[in-house]
GROMACS .gro file of C-alpha atoms in nm:
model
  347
    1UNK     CA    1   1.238  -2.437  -0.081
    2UNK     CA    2   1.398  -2.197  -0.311
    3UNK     CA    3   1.194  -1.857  -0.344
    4UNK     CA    4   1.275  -1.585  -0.549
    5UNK     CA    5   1.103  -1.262  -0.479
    6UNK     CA    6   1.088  -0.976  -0.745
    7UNK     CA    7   0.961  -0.578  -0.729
    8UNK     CA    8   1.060  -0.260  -0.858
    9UNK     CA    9   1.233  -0.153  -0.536
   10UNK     CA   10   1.197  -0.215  -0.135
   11UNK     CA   11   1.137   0.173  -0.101
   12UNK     CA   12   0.886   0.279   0.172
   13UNK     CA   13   0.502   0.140   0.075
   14UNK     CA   14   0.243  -0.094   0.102
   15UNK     CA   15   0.347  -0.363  -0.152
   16UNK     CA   16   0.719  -0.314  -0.046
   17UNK     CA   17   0.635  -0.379   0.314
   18UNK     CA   18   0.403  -0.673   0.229
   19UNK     CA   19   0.719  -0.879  -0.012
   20UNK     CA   20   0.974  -0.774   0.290
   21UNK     CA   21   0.758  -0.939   0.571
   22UNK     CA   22   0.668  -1.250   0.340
   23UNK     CA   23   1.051  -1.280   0.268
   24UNK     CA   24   1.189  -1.254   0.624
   25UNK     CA   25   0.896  -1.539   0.716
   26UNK     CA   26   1.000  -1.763   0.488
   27UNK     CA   27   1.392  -1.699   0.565
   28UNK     CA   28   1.338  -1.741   0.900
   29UNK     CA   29   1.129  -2.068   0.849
   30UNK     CA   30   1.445  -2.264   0.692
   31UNK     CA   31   1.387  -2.137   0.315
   32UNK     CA   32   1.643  -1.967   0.105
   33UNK     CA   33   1.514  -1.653  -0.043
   34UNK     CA   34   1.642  -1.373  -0.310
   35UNK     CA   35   1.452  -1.092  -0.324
   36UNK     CA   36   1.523  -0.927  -0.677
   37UNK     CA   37   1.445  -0.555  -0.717
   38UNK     CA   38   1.562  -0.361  -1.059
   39UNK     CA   39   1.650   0.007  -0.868
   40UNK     CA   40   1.961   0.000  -0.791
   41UNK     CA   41   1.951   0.082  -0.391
   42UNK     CA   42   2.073  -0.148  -0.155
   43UNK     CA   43   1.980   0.051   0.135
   44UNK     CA   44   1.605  -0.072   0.135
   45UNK     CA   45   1.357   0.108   0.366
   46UNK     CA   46   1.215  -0.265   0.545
   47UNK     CA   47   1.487  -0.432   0.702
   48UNK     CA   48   1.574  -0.823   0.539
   49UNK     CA   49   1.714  -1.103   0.721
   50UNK     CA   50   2.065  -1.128   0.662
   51UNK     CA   51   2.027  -1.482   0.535
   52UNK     CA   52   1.806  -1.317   0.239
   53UNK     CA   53   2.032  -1.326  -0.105
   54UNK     CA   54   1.942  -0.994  -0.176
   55UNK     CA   55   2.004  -0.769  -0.536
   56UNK     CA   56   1.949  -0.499  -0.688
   57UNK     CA   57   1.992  -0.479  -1.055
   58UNK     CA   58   1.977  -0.084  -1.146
   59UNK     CA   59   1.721  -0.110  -1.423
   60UNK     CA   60   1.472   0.102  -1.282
   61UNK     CA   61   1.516   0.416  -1.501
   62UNK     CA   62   1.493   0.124  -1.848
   63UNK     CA   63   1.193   0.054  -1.678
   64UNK     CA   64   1.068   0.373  -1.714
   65UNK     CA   65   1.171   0.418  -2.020
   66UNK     CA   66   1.122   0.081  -2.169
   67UNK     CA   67   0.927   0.263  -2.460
   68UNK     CA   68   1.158   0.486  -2.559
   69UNK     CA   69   1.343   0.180  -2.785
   70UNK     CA   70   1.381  -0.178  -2.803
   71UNK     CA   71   1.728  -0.105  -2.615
   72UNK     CA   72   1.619  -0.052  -2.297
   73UNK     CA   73   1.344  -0.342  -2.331
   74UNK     CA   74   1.586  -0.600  -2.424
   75UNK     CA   75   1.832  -0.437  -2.168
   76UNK     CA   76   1.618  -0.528  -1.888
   77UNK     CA   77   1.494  -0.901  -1.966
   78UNK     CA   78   1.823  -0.983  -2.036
   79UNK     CA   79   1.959  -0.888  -1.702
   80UNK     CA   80   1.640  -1.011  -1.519
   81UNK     CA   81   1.654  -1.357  -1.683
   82UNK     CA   82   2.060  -1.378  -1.573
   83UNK     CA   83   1.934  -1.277  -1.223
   84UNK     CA   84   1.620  -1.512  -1.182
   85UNK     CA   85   1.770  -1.803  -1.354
   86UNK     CA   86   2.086  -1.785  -1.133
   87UNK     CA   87   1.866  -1.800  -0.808
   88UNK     CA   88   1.734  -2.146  -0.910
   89UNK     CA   89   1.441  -2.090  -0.802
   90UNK     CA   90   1.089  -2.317  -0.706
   91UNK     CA   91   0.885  -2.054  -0.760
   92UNK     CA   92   0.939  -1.707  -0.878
   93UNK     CA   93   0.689  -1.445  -0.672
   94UNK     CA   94   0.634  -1.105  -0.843
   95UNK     CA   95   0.477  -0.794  -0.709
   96UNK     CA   96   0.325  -0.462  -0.887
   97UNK     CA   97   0.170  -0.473  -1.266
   98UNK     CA   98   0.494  -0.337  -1.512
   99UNK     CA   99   0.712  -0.597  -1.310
  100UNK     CA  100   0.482  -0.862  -1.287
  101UNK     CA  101   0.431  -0.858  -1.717
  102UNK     CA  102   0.874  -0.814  -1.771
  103UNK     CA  103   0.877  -1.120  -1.487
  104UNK     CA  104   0.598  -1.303  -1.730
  105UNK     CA  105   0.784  -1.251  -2.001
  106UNK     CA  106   1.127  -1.350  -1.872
  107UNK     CA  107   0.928  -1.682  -1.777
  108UNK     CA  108   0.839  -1.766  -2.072
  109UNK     CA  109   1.121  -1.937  -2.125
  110UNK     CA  110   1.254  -2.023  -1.749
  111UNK     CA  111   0.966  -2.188  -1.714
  112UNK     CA  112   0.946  -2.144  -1.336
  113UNK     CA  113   0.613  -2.187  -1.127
  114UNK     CA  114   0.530  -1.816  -1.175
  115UNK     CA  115   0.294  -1.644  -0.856
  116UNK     CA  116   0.200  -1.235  -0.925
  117UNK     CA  117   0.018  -1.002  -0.758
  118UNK     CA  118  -0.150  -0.684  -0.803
  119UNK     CA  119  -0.105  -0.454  -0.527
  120UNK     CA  120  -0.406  -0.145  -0.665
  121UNK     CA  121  -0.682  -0.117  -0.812
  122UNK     CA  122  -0.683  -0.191  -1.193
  123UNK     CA  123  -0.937   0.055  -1.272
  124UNK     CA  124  -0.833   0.387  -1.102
  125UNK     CA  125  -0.465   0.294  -1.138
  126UNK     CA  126  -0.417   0.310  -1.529
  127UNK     CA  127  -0.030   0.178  -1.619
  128UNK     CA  128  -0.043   0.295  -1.960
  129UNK     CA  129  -0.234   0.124  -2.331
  130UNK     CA  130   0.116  -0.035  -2.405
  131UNK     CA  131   0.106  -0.193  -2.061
  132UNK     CA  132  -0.219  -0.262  -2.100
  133UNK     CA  133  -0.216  -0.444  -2.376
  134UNK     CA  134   0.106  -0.632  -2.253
  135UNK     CA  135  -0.065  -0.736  -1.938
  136UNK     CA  136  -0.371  -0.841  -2.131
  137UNK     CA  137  -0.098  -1.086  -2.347
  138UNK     CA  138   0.109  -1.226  -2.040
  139UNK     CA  139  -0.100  -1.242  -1.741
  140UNK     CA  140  -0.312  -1.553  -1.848
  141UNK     CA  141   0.015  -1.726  -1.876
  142UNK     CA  142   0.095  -1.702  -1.509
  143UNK     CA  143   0.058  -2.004  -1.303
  144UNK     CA  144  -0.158  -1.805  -1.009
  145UNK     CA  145  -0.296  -1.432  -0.997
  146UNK     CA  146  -0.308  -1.242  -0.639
  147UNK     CA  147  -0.533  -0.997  -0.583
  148UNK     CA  148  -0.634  -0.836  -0.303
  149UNK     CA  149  -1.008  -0.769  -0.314
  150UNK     CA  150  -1.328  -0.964  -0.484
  151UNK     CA  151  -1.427  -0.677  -0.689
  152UNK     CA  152  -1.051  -0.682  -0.823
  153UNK     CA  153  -1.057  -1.014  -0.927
  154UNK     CA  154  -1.372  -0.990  -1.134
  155UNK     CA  155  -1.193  -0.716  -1.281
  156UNK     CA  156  -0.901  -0.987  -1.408
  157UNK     CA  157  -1.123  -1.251  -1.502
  158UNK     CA  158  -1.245  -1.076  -1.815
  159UNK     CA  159  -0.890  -1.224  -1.929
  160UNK     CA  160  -0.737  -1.448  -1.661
  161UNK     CA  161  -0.928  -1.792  -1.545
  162UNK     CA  162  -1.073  -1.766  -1.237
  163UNK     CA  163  -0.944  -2.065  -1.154
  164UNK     CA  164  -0.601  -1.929  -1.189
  165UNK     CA  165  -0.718  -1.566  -0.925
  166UNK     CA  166  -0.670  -1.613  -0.563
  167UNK     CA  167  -0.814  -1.276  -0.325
  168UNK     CA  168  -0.550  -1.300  -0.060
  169UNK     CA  169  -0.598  -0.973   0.154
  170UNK     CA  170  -0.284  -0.797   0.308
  171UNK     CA  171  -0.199  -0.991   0.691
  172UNK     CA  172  -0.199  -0.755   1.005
  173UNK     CA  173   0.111  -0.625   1.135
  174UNK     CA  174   0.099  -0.704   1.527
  175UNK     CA  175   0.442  -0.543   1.612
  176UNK     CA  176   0.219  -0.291   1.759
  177UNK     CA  177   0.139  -0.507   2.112
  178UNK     CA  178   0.446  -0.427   2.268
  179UNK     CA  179   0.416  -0.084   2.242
  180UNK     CA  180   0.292   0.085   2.502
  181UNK     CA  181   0.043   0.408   2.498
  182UNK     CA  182   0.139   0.719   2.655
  183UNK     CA  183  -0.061   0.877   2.933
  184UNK     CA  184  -0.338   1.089   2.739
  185UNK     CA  185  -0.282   1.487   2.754
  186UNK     CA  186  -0.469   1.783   2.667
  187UNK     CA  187  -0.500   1.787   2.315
  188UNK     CA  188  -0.575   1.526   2.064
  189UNK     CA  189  -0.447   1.391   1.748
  190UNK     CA  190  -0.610   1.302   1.381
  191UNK     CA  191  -0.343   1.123   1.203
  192UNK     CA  192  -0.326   1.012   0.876
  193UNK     CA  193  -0.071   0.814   0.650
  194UNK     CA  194   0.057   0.747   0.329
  195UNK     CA  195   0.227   0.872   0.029
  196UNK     CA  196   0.197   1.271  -0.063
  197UNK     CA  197   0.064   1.196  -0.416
  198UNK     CA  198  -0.276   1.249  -0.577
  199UNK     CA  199  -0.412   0.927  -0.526
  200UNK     CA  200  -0.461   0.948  -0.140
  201UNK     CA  201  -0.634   1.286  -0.136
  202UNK     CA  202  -0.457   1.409   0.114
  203UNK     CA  203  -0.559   1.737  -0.066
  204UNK     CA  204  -0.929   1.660   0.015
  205UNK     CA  205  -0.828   1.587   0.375
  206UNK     CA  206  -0.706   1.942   0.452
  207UNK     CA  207  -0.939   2.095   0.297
  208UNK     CA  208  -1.210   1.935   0.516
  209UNK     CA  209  -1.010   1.971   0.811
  210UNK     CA  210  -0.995   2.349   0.774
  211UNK     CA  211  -1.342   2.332   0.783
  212UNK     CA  212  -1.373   2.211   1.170
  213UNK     CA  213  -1.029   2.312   1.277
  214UNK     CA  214  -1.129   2.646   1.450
  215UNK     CA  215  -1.448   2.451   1.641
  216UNK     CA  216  -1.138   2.211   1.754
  217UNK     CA  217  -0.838   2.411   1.815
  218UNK     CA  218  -0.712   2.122   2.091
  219UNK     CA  219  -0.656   1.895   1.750
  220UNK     CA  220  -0.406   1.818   1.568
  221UNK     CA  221  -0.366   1.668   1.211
  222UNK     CA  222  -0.088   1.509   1.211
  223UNK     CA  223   0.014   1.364   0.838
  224UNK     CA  224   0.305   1.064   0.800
  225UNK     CA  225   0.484   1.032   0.460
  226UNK     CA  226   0.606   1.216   0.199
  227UNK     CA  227   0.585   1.220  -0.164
  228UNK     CA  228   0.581   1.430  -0.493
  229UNK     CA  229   0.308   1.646  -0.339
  230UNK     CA  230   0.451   1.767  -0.039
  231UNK     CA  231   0.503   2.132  -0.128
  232UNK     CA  232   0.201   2.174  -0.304
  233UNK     CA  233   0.015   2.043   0.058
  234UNK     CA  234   0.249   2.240   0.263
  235UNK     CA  235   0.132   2.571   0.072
  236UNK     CA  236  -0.216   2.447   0.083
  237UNK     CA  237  -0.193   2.406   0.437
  238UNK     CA  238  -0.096   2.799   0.468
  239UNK     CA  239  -0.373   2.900   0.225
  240UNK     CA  240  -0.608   2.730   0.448
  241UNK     CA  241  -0.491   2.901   0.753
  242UNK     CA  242  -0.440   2.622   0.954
  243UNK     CA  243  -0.037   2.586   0.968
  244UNK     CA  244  -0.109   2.585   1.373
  245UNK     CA  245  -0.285   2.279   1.332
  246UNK     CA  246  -0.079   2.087   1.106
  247UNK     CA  247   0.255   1.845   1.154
  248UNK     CA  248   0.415   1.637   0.849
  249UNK     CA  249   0.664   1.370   0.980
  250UNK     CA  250   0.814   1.266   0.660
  251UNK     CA  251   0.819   0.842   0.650
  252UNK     CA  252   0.828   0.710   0.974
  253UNK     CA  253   0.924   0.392   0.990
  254UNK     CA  254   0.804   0.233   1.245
  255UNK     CA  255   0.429   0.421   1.250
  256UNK     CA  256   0.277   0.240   1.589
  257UNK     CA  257   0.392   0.440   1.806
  258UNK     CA  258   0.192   0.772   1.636
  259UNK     CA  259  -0.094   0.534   1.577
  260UNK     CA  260  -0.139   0.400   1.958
  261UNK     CA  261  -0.108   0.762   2.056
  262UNK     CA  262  -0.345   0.910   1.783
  263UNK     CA  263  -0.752   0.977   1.867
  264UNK     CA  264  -0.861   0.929   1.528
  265UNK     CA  265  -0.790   0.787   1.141
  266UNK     CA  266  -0.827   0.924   0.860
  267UNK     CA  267  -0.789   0.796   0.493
  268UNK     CA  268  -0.856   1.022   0.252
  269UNK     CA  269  -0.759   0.790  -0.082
  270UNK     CA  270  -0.919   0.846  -0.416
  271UNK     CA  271  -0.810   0.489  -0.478
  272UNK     CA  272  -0.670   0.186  -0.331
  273UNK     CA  273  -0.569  -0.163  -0.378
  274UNK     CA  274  -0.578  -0.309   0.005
  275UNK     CA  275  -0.483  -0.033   0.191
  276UNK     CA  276  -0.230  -0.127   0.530
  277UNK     CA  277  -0.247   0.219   0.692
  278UNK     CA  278  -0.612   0.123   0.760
  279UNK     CA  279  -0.573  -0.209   0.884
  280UNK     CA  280  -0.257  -0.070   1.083
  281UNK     CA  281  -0.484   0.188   1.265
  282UNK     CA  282  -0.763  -0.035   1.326
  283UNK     CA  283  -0.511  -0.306   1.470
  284UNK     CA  284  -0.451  -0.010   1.687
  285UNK     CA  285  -0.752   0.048   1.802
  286UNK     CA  286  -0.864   0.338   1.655
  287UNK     CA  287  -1.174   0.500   1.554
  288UNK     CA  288  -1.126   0.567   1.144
  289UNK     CA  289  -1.296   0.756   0.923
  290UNK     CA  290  -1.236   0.623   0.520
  291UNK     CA  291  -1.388   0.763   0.194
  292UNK     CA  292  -1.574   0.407   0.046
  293UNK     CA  293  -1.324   0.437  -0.246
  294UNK     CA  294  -1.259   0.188  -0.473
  295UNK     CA  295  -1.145  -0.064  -0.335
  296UNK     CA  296  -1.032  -0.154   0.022
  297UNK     CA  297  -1.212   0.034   0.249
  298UNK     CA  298  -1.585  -0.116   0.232
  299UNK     CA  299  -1.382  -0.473   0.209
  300UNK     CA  300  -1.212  -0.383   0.572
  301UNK     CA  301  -1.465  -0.179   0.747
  302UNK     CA  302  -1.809  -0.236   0.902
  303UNK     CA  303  -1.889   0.071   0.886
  304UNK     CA  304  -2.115   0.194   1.186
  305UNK     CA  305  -1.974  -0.115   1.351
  306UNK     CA  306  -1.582  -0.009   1.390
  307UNK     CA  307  -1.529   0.286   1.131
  308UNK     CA  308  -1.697   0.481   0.951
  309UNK     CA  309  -1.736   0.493   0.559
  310UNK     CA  310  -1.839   0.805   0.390
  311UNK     CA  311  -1.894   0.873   0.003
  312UNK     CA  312  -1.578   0.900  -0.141
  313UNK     CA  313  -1.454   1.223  -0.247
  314UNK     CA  314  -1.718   1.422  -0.063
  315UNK     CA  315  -1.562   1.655   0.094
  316UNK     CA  316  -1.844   1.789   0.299
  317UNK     CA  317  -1.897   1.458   0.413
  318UNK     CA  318  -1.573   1.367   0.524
  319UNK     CA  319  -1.577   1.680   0.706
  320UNK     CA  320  -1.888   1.579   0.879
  321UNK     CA  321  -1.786   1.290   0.996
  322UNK     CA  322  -1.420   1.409   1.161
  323UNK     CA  323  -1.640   1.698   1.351
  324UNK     CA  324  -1.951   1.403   1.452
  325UNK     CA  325  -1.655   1.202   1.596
  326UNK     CA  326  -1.391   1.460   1.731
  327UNK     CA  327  -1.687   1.592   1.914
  328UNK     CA  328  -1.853   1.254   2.077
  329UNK     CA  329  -1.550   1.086   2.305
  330UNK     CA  330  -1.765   0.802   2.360
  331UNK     CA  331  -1.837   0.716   1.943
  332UNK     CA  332  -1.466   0.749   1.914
  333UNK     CA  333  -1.439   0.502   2.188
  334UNK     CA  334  -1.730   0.228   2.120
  335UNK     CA  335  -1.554   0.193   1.719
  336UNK     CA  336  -1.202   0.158   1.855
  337UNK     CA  337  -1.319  -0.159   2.095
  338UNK     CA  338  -1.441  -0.313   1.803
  339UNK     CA  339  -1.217  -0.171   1.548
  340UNK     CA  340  -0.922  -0.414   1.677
  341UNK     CA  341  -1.152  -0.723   1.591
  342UNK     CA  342  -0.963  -0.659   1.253
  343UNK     CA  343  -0.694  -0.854   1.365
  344UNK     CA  344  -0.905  -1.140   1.370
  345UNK     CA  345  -1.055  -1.094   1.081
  346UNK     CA  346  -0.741  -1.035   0.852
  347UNK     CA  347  -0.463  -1.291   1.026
   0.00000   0.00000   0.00000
């Protein structure tokens, strides 16, 4: 079978690492796959198979731009209708919501099977009214609708048939079994992961780790990623007074390692589609602590069972609940035996 993949770029994320996994399975199972992204890097964060036709078309800036003039607009479905139609494709997959309505549109006259999927929440993540309005047009024209979570796809079917939604949770990574953990020493280790932006309150994290961090001073926060809010967390970090206590990696690419080595989770997101960090730690075995954001979190955690929820946002709460569990060794370790039944759960 011949599967063409689109998305905006295979830069580090959850969506990116999702299309790159689902590509290289397929590749490796006999099909030929292009994966199609419109920035114009070839050096992608997730490694493909080098059977993978891969390309990269350099629209990403007309993307962003698409409403400054019919220019760029036209600019970009042009050169994404060349690029699809020359893959010959079965079926045409599309990831993340501004690509998934130019992919739509493209379609419209390629007439492939057409598969999307939205990779955040609908409601917290706003796009934009053009978009809006473009996604209200073109998504009820697409042959099948991914989303991640129930609540999301009640969400879509206020304009997509239900018939037409499929809730398709993101698959645990396993590449973690081989790795193997290091002897445990003196201190101990909260991590936490994703991008430095506002919508994984990484903010709110620090500030409730400052809270506890001189009734802990053996732990560590350690925080994986980076982002557009990097210096404003590094300088919160110092007005907090707990620079001794903090580490930012920067992306790490291959994140088991800190996970298998870590005491304790935390996601701190105001928002999230499906969120992998999560299910990553849990796969590790960890004890996690998640705000009950919208929406993931409550779909992926039993909370009491193997992590614990808290009301999202609360600061105080969150708080709370790093001190209950960074104080009580044996918590920590009765939700991290049953915190790895999530790979079970989400094969």
């Amino acid at each position: 079978m011949r599967i063409t993949l689109v998305i905006p770029s295979l830069h580090s994320g959850g969506a990116e690492r999702v299309m790159s996994t689902m590509a290289n399975y397929w590749a490796s199972n006999g099909n030929d796959i292009t994966v199609i992204t419109i920035d114009s890097s070839l050096s992608d964060f997730y490694s493909l198979d080098n059977k993978i036709n891969r390309q990269a078309l350099g629209l990403l800036s007309n993307l962003k731009n698409i409403l400054k003039g019919i220019t760029n607009s036209f600019k970009c479905i042009k050169r994404l209708h060349k690029a699809i139609r020359s893959s010959r494709p079965d079926v045409v997959i599309s990831f993340i919501s501004k690509m998934n309505i130019l992919v739509t549109m493209v379609n419209i006259q390629l007439k492939y099977p057409l598969i999307i999927s939205e990779r955040v929440n609908p409601t917290k993540c706003h796009i934009g009214w053009f978009w809006c309005i473009l996604r209200r047009v073109f998504y009820p024209l697409v042959n099948a609708l991914v989303v991640q979570t129930e609540s999301t796809s009640l969400w879509f079917q206020k304009f997509v048939k239900k018939g037409k939604i499929c809730v398709i949770p993101n698959p645990v990574d396993t590449a973690f079994r081989h790795i193997q953990k290091t002897v445990k020493k003196s201190t101990h280790t909260v991590i936490a992961m994703g991008r430095l932006d506002f919508q994984k309150g990484f903010d709110i994290l620090l500030k409730s780790f400052s809270k506890i961090a001189k009734q802990h001073p053996d732990w560590t926060l350690m925080v994986l990623g980076k982002g557009r809010e990097e210096t404003f967390l590094k300088k919160l970090v110092g007005r907090l007074a707990i620079s001794e206590q903090v580490v930012f990696t920067g992306v790490v690419k291959k994140p088991f390692e800190y996970l298998q080595n870590a005491d304790l989770f935390v996601m701190s997101s105001r928002f999230e589609g499906f969120p992998n960090a999560l299910i990553e730690a849990m796969a590790c075995g960890l004890a996690v602590i998640s705000f009950n954001c919208p929406s993931g979190p409550s779909d992926i955690i039993r909370s009491g069972i193997d992590g614990i929820l808290v009301k999202s946002e609360d600061e105080n709460a969150l708080s709370d609940a790093m001190n209950d569990l960074m104080s009580d060794e044996s918590k920590r370790t009765q939700l991290s035996i049953r915190a790895i039944e999530v790979t079970e759960r989400f094969k």
